PDB file of C-alpha atoms and ligand atoms in Angstrom:
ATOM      1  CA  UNK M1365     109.822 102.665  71.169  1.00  0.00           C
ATOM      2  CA  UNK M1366     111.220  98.933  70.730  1.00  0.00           C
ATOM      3  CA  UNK M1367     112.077  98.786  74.369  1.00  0.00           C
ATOM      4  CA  UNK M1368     109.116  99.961  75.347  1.00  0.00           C
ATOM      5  CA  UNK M1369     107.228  97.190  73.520  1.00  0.00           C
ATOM      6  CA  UNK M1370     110.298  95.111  75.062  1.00  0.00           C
ATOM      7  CA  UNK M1371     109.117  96.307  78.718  1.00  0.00           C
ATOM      8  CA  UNK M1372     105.763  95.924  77.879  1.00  0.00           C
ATOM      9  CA  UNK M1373     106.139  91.737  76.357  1.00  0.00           C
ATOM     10  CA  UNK M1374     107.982  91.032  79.290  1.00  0.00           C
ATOM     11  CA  UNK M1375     105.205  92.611  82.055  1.00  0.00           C
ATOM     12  CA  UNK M1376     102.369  90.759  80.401  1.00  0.00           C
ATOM     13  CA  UNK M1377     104.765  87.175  80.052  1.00  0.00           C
ATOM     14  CA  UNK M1378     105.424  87.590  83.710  1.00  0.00           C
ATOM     15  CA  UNK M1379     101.662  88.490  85.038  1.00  0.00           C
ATOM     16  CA  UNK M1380     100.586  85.304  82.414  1.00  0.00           C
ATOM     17  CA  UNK M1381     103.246  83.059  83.920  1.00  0.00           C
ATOM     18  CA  UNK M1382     102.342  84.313  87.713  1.00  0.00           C
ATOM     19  CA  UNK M1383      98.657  83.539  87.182  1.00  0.00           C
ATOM     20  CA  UNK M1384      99.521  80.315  85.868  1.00  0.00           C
ATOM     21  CA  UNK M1385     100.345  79.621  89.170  1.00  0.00           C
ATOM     22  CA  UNK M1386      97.729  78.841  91.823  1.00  0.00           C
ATOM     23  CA  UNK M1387      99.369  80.214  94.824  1.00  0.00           C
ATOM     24  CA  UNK M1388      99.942  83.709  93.356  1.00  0.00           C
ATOM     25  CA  UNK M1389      96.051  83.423  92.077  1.00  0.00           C
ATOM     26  CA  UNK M1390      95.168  82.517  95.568  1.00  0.00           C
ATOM     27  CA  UNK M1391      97.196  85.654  96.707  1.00  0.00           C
ATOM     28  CA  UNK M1392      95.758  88.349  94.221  1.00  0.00           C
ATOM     29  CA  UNK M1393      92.460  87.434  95.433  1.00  0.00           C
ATOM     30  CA  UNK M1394      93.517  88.130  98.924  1.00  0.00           C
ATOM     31  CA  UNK M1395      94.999  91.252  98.047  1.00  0.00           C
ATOM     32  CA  UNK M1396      91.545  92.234  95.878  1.00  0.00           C
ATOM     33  CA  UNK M1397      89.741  91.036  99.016  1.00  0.00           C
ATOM     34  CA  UNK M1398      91.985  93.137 101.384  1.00  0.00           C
ATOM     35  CA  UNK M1399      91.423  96.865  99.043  1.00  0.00           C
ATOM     36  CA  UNK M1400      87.563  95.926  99.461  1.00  0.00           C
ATOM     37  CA  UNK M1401      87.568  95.578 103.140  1.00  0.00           C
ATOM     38  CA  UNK M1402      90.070  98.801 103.409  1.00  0.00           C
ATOM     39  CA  UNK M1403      88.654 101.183 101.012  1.00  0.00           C
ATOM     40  CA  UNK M1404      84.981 101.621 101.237  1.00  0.00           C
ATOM     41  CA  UNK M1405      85.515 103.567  98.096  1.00  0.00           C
ATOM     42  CA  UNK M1406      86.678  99.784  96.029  1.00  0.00           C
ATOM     43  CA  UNK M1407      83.789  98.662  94.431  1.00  0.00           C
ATOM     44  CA  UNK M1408      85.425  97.000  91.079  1.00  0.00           C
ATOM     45  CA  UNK M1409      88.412  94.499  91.091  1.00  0.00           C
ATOM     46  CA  UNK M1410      89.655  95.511  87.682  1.00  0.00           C
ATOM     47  CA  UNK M1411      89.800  99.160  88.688  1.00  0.00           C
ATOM     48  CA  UNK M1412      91.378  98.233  92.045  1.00  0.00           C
ATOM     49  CA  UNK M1413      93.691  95.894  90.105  1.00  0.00           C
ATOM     50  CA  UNK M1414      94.968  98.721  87.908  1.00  0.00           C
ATOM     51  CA  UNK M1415      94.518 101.890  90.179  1.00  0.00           C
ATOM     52  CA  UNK M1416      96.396 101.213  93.235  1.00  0.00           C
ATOM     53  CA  UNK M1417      99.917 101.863  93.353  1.00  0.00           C
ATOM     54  CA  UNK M1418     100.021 100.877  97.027  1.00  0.00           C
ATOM     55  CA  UNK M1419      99.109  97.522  96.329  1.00  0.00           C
ATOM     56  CA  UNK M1420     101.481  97.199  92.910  1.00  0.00           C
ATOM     57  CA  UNK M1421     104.103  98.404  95.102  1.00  0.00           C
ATOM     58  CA  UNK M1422     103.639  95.133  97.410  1.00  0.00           C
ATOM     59  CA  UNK M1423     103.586  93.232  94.644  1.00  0.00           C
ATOM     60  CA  UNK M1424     106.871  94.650  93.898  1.00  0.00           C
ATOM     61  CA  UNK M1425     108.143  94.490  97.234  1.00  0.00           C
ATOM     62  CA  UNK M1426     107.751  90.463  97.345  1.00  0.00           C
ATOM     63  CA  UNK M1427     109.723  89.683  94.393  1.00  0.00           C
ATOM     64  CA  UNK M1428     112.443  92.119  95.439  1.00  0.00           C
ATOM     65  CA  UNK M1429     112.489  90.891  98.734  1.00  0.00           C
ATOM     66  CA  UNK M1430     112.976  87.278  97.414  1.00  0.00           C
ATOM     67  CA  UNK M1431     115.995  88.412  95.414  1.00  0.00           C
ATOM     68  CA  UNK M1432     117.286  90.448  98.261  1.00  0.00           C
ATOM     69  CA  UNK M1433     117.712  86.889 100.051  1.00  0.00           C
ATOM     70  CA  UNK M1434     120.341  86.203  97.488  1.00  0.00           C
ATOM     71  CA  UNK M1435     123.528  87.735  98.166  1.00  0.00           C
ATOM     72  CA  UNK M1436     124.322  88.151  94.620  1.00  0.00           C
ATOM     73  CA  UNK M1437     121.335  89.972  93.592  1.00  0.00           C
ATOM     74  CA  UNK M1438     121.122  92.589  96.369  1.00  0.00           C
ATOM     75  CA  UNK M1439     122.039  95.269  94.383  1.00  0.00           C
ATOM     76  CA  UNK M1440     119.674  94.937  91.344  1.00  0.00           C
ATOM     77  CA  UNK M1441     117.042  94.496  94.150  1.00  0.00           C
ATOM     78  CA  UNK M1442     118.183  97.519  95.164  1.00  0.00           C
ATOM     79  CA  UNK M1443     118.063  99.452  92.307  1.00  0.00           C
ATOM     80  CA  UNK M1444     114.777  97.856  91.494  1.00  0.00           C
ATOM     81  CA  UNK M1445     113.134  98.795  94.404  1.00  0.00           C
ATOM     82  CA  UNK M1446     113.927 102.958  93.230  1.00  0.00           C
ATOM     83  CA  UNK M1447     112.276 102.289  89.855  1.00  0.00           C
ATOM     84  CA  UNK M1448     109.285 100.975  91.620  1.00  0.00           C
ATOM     85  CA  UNK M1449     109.244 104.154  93.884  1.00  0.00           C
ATOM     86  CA  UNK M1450     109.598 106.373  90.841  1.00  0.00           C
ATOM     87  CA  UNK M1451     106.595 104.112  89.692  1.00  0.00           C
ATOM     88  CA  UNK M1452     104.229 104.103  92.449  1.00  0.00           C
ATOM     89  CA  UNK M1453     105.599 106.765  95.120  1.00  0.00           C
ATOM     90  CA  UNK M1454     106.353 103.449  97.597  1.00  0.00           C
ATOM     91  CA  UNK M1455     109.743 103.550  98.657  1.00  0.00           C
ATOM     92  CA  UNK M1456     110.078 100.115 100.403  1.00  0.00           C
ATOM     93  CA  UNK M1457     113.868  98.823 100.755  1.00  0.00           C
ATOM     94  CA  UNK M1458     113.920  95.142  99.311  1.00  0.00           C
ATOM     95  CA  UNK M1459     115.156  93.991 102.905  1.00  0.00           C
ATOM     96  CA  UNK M1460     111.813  95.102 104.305  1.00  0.00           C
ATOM     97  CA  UNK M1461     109.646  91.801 105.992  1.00  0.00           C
ATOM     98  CA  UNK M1462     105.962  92.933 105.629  1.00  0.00           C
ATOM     99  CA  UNK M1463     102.860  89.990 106.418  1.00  0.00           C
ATOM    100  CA  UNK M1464      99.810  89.252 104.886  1.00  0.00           C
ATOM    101  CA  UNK M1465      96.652  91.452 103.779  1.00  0.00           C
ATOM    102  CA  UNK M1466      99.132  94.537 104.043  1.00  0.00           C
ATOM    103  CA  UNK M1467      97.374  97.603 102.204  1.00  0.00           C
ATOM    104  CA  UNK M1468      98.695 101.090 102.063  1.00  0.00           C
ATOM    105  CA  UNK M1469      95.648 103.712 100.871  1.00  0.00           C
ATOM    106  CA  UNK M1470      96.644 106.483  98.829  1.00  0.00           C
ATOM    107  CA  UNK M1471     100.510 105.655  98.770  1.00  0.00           C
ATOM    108  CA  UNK M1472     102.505 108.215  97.890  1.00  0.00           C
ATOM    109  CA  UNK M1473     105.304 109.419  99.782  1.00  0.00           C
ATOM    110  CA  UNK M1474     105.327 106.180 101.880  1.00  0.00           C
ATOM    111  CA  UNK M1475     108.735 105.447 103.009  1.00  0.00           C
ATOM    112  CA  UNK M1476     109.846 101.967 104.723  1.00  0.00           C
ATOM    113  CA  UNK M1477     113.285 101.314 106.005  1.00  0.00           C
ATOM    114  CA  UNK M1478     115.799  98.304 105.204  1.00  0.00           C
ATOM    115  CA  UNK M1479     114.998  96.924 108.935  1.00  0.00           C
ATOM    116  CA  UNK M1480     111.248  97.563 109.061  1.00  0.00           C
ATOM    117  CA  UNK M1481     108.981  94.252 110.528  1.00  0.00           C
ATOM    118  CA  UNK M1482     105.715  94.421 109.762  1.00  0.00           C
ATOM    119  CA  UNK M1483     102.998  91.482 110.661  1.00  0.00           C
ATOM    120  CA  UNK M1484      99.558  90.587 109.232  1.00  0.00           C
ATOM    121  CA  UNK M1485      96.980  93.174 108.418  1.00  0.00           C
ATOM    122  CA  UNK M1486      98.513  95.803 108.709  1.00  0.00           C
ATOM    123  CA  UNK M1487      97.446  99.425 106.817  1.00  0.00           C
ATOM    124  CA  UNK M1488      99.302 102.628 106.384  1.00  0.00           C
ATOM    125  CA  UNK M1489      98.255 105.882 105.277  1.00  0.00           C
ATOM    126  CA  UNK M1490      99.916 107.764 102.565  1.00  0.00           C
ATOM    127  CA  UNK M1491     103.328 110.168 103.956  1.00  0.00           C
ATOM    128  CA  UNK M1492     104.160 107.266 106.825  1.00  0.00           C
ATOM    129  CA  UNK M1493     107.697 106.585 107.199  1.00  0.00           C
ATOM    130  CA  UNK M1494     108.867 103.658 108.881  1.00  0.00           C
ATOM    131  CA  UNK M1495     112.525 104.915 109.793  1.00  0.00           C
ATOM    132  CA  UNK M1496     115.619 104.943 111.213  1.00  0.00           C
ATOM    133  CA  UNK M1497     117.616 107.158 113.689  1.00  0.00           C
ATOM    134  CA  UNK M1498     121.194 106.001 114.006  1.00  0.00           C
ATOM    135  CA  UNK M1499     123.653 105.153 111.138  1.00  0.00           C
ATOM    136  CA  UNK M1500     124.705 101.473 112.334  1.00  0.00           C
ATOM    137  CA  UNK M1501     124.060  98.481 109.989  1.00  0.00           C
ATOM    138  CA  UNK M1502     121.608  96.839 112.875  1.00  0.00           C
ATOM    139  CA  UNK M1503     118.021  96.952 113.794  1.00  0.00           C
ATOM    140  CA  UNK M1504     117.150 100.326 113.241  1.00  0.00           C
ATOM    141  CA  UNK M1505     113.552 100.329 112.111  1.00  0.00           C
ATOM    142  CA  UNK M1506     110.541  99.726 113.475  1.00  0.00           C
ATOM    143  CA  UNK M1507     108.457  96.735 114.272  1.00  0.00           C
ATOM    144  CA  UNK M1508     104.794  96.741 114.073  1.00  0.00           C
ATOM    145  CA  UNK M1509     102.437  93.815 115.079  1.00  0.00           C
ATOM    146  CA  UNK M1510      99.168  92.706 113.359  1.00  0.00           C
ATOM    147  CA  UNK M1511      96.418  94.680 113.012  1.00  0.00           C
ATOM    148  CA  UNK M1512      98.039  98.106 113.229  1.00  0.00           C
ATOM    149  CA  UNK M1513      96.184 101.134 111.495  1.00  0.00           C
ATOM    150  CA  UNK M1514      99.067 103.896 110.836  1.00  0.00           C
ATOM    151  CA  UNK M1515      97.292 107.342 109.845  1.00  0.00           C
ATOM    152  CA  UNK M1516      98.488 109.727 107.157  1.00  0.00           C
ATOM    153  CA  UNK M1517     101.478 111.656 107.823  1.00  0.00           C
ATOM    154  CA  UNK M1518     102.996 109.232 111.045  1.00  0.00           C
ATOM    155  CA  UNK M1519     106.647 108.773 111.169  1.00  0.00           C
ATOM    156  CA  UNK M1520     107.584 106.007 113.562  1.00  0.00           C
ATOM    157  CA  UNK M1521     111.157 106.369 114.368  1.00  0.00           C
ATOM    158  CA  UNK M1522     113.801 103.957 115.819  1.00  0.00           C
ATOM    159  CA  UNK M1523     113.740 100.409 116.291  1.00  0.00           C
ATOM    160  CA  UNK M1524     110.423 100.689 118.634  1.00  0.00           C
ATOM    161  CA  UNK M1525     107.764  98.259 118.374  1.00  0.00           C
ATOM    162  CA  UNK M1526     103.870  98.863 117.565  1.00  0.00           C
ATOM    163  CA  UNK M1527     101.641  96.020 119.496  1.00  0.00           C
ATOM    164  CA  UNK M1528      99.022  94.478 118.063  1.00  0.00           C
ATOM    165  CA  UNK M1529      95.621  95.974 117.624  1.00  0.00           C
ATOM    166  CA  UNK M1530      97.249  99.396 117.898  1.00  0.00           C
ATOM    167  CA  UNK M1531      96.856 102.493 116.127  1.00  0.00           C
ATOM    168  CA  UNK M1532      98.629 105.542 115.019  1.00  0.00           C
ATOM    169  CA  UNK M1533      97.158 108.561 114.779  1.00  0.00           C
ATOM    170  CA  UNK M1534      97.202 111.177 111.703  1.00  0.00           C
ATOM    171  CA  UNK M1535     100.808 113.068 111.884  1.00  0.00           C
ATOM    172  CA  UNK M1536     101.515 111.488 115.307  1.00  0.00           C
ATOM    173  CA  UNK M1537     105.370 111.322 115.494  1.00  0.00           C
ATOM    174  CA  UNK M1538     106.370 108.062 117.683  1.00  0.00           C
ATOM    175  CA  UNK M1539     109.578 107.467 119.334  1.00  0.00           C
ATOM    176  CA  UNK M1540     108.764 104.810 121.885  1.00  0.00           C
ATOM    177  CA  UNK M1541     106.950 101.578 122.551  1.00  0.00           C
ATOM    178  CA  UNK M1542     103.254 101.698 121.090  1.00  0.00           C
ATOM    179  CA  UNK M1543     101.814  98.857 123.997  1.00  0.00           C
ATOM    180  CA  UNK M1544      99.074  96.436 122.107  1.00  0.00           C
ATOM    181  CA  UNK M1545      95.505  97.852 121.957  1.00  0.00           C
ATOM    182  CA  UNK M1546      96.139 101.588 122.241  1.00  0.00           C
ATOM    183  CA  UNK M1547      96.488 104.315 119.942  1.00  0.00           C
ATOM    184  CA  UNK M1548      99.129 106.804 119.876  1.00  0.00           C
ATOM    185  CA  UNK M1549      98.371 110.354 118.834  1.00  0.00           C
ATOM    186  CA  UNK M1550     100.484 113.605 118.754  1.00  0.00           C
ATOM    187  CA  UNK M1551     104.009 114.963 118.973  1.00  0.00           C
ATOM    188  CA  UNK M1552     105.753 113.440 120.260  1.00  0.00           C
ATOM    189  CA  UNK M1553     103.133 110.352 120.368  1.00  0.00           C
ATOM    190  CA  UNK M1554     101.496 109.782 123.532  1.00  0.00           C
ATOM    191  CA  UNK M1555     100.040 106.493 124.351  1.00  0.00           C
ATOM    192  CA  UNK M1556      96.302 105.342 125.771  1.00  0.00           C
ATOM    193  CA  UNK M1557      95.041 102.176 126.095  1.00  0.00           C
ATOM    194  CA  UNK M1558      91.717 102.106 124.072  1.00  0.00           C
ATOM    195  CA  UNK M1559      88.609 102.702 125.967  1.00  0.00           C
ATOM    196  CA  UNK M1560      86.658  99.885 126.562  1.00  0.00           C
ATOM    197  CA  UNK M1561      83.133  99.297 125.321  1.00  0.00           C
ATOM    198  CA  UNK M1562      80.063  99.121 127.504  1.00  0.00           C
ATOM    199  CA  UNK M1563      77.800  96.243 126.804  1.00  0.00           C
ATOM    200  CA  UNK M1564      74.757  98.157 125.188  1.00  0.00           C
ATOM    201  CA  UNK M1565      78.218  99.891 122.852  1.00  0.00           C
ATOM    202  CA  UNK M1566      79.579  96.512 122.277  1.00  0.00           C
ATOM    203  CA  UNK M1567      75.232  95.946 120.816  1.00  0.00           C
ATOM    204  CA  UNK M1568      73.927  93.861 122.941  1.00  0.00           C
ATOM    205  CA  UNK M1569      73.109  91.459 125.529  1.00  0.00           C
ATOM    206  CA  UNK M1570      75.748  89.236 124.959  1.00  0.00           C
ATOM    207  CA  UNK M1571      78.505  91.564 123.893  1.00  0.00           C
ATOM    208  CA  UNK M1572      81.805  91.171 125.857  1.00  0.00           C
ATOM    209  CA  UNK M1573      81.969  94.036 127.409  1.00  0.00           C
ATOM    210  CA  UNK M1574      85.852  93.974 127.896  1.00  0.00           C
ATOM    211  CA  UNK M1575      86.315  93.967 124.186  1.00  0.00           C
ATOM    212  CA  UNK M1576      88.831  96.523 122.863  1.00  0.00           C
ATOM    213  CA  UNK M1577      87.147  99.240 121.112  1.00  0.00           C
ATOM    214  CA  UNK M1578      89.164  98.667 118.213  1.00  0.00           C
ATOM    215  CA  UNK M1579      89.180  94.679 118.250  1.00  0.00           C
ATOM    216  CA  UNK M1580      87.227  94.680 115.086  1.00  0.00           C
ATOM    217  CA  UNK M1581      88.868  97.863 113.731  1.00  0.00           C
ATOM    218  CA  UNK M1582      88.846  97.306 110.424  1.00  0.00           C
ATOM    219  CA  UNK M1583      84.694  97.055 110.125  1.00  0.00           C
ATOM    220  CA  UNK M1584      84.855 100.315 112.136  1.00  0.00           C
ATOM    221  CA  UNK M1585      88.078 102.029 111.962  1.00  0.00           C
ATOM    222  CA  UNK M1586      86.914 105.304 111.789  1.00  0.00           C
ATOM    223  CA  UNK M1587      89.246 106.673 108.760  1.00  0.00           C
ATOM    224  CA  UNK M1588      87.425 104.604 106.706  1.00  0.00           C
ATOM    225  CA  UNK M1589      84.662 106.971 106.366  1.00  0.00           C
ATOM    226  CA  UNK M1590      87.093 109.643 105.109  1.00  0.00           C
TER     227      UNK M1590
HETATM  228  C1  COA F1444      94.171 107.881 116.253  1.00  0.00           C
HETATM  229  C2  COA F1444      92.879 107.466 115.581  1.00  0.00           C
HETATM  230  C3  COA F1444      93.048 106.085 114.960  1.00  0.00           C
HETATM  231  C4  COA F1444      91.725 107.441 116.561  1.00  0.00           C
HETATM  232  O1  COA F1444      92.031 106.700 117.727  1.00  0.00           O
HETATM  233  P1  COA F1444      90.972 106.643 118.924  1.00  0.00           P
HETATM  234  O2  COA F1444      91.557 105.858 120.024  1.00  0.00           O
HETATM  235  O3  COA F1444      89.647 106.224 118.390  1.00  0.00           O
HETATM  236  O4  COA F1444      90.900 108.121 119.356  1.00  0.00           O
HETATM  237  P2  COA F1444      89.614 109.051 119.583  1.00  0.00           P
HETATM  238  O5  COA F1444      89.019 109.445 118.290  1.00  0.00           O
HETATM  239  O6  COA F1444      88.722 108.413 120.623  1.00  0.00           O
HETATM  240  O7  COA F1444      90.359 110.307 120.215  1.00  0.00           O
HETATM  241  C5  COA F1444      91.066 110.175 121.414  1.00  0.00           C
HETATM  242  C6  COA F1444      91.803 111.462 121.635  1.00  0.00           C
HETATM  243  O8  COA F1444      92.894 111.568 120.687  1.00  0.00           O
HETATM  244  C7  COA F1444      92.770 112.775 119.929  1.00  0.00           C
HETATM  245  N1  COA F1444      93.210 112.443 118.573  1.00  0.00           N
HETATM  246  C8  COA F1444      92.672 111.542 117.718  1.00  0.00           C
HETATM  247  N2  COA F1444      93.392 111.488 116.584  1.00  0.00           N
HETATM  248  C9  COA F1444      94.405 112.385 116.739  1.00  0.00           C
HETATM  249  C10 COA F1444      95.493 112.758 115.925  1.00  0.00           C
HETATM  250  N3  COA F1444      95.677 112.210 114.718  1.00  0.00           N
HETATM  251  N4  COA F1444      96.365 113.687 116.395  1.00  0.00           N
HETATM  252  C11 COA F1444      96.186 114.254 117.630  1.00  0.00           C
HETATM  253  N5  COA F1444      95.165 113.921 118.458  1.00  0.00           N
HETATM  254  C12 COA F1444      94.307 112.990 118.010  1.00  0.00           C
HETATM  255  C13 COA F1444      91.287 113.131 120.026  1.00  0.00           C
HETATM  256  O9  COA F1444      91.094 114.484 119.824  1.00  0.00           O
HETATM  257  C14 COA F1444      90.962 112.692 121.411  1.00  0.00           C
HETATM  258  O10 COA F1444      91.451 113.656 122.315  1.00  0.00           O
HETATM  259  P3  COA F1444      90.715 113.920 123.735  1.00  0.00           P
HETATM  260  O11 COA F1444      90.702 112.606 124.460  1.00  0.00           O
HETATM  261  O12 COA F1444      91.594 114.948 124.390  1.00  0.00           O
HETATM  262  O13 COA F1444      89.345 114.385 123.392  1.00  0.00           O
HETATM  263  C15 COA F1444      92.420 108.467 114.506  1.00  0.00           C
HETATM  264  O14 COA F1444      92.105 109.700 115.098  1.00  0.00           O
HETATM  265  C16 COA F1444      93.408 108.678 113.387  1.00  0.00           C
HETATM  266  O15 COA F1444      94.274 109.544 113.449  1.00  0.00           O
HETATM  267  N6  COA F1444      93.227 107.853 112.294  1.00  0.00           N
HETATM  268  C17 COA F1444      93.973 107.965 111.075  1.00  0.00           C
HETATM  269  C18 COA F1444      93.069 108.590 110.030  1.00  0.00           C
HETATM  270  C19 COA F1444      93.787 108.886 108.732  1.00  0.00           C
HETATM  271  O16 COA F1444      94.988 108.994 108.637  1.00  0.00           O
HETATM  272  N7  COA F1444      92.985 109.011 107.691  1.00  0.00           N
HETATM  273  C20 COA F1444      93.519 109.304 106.399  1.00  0.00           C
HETATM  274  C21 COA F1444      92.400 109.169 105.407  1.00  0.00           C
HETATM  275  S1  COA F1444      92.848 109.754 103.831  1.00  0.00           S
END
């Protein structure tokens, strides 16, 4: 019972101290901002703040990634980073680089590898594993750009890269290159560019009518009505 009143002092003296600081306020709000704009269901910041063990498990990720920078600290990162997964249901190795506004709906059973790069804006789905399918100590995970939507149940395999503006489908299993603006869907994951929109589709007169279907995807990414 003492240590968990131990645990306990030491979470809220390290949230206090962390909101002390403007940059990590600054960076809550972002990540608030970023469950609003993801989950049409996120209609209170407390409850988001408490109830999403995708975004505590990015929270995690950052400090553990910090420490895995330092040589001597790898392995408590390491160890860390399973306590957070028996936590949250996030396994995200501390040597993981993942951008901003990254938000991962429903979380658990979300696996991402030691060599996984992942850019800006980025959302997964819960059961997505970002993995690896050789045994060397190299690049062996997978690269995604910014703005990548990654549907439940995807495993991306292999040190293949995800373009920008891309998405991948529900249970799609990909192998290769995902080319920017197209979505991969199936098994294994076939590729199409996305369709492009029509001018009266794009709404209106002015609309560019070469505009990716998915440009905006995150005001119309059609999981989001799930
Ligand atoms: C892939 C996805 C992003 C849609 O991309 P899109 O380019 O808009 O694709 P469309 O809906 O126009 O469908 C294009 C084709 O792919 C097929 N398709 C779409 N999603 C698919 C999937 N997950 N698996 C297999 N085929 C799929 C469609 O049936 C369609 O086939 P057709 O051309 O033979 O008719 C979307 O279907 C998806 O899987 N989103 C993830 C949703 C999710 O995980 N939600 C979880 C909520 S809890």
């Amino acid at each position: 019972m003492k240590a968990l009143w131990t645990v306990a002092a030491a979470a809220i003296g390290a949230a206090a101290y962390g909101l002390s600081r403007p940059g990590v306020r600054a960076t809550l709000r972002e990540d608030l901002d970023t469950v609003r704009r993801r989950d049409p269901a996120a209609t209170n910041d407390f409850v988001s703040l408490v109830s999403y063990p995708g975004m505590h498990a990015i929270w995690a990720h950052r400090g553990l990634h910090r420490l895995w920078g330092n040589d001597t600290a790898k392995v408590p990162a390491r160890l860390m980073s399973q306590a957070v997964r028996t936590l949250t249901g996030v396994e995200i190795h501390p040597g993981a680089q993942i951008g901003r506004r990254f938000f991962i709906d429903h979380a658990n059973g979300v696996v991402i590898g030691e060599t996984s790069e992942i850019g800006d804006d980025v959302m997964l789905y819960h059961q997505v594993t970002l993995g690896g399918t050789s045994m060397e100590q190299a690049k062996r995970h997978p690269t995604i750009g910014n703005h990548v939507l990654v549907g439940a149940g995807a495993k991306i395999l292999g040190p293949v890269v995800v373009g920008d503006n891309s998405s991948v489908g529900a249970n799609a299993v990909v192998v290769k290159d995902v080319a920017s603006d197209s979505s991969a869907v199936g098994i294994p994951a076939k590729v199409r560019p996305y369709k492009k929109l029509t001018s009266a589709e794009a709404g209106g007169p002015n609309a560019d009518d070469t505009r990716s279907k998915y440009a905006d995807f995150e005001l119309i990414d059609p999981a989001i009505w799930i």
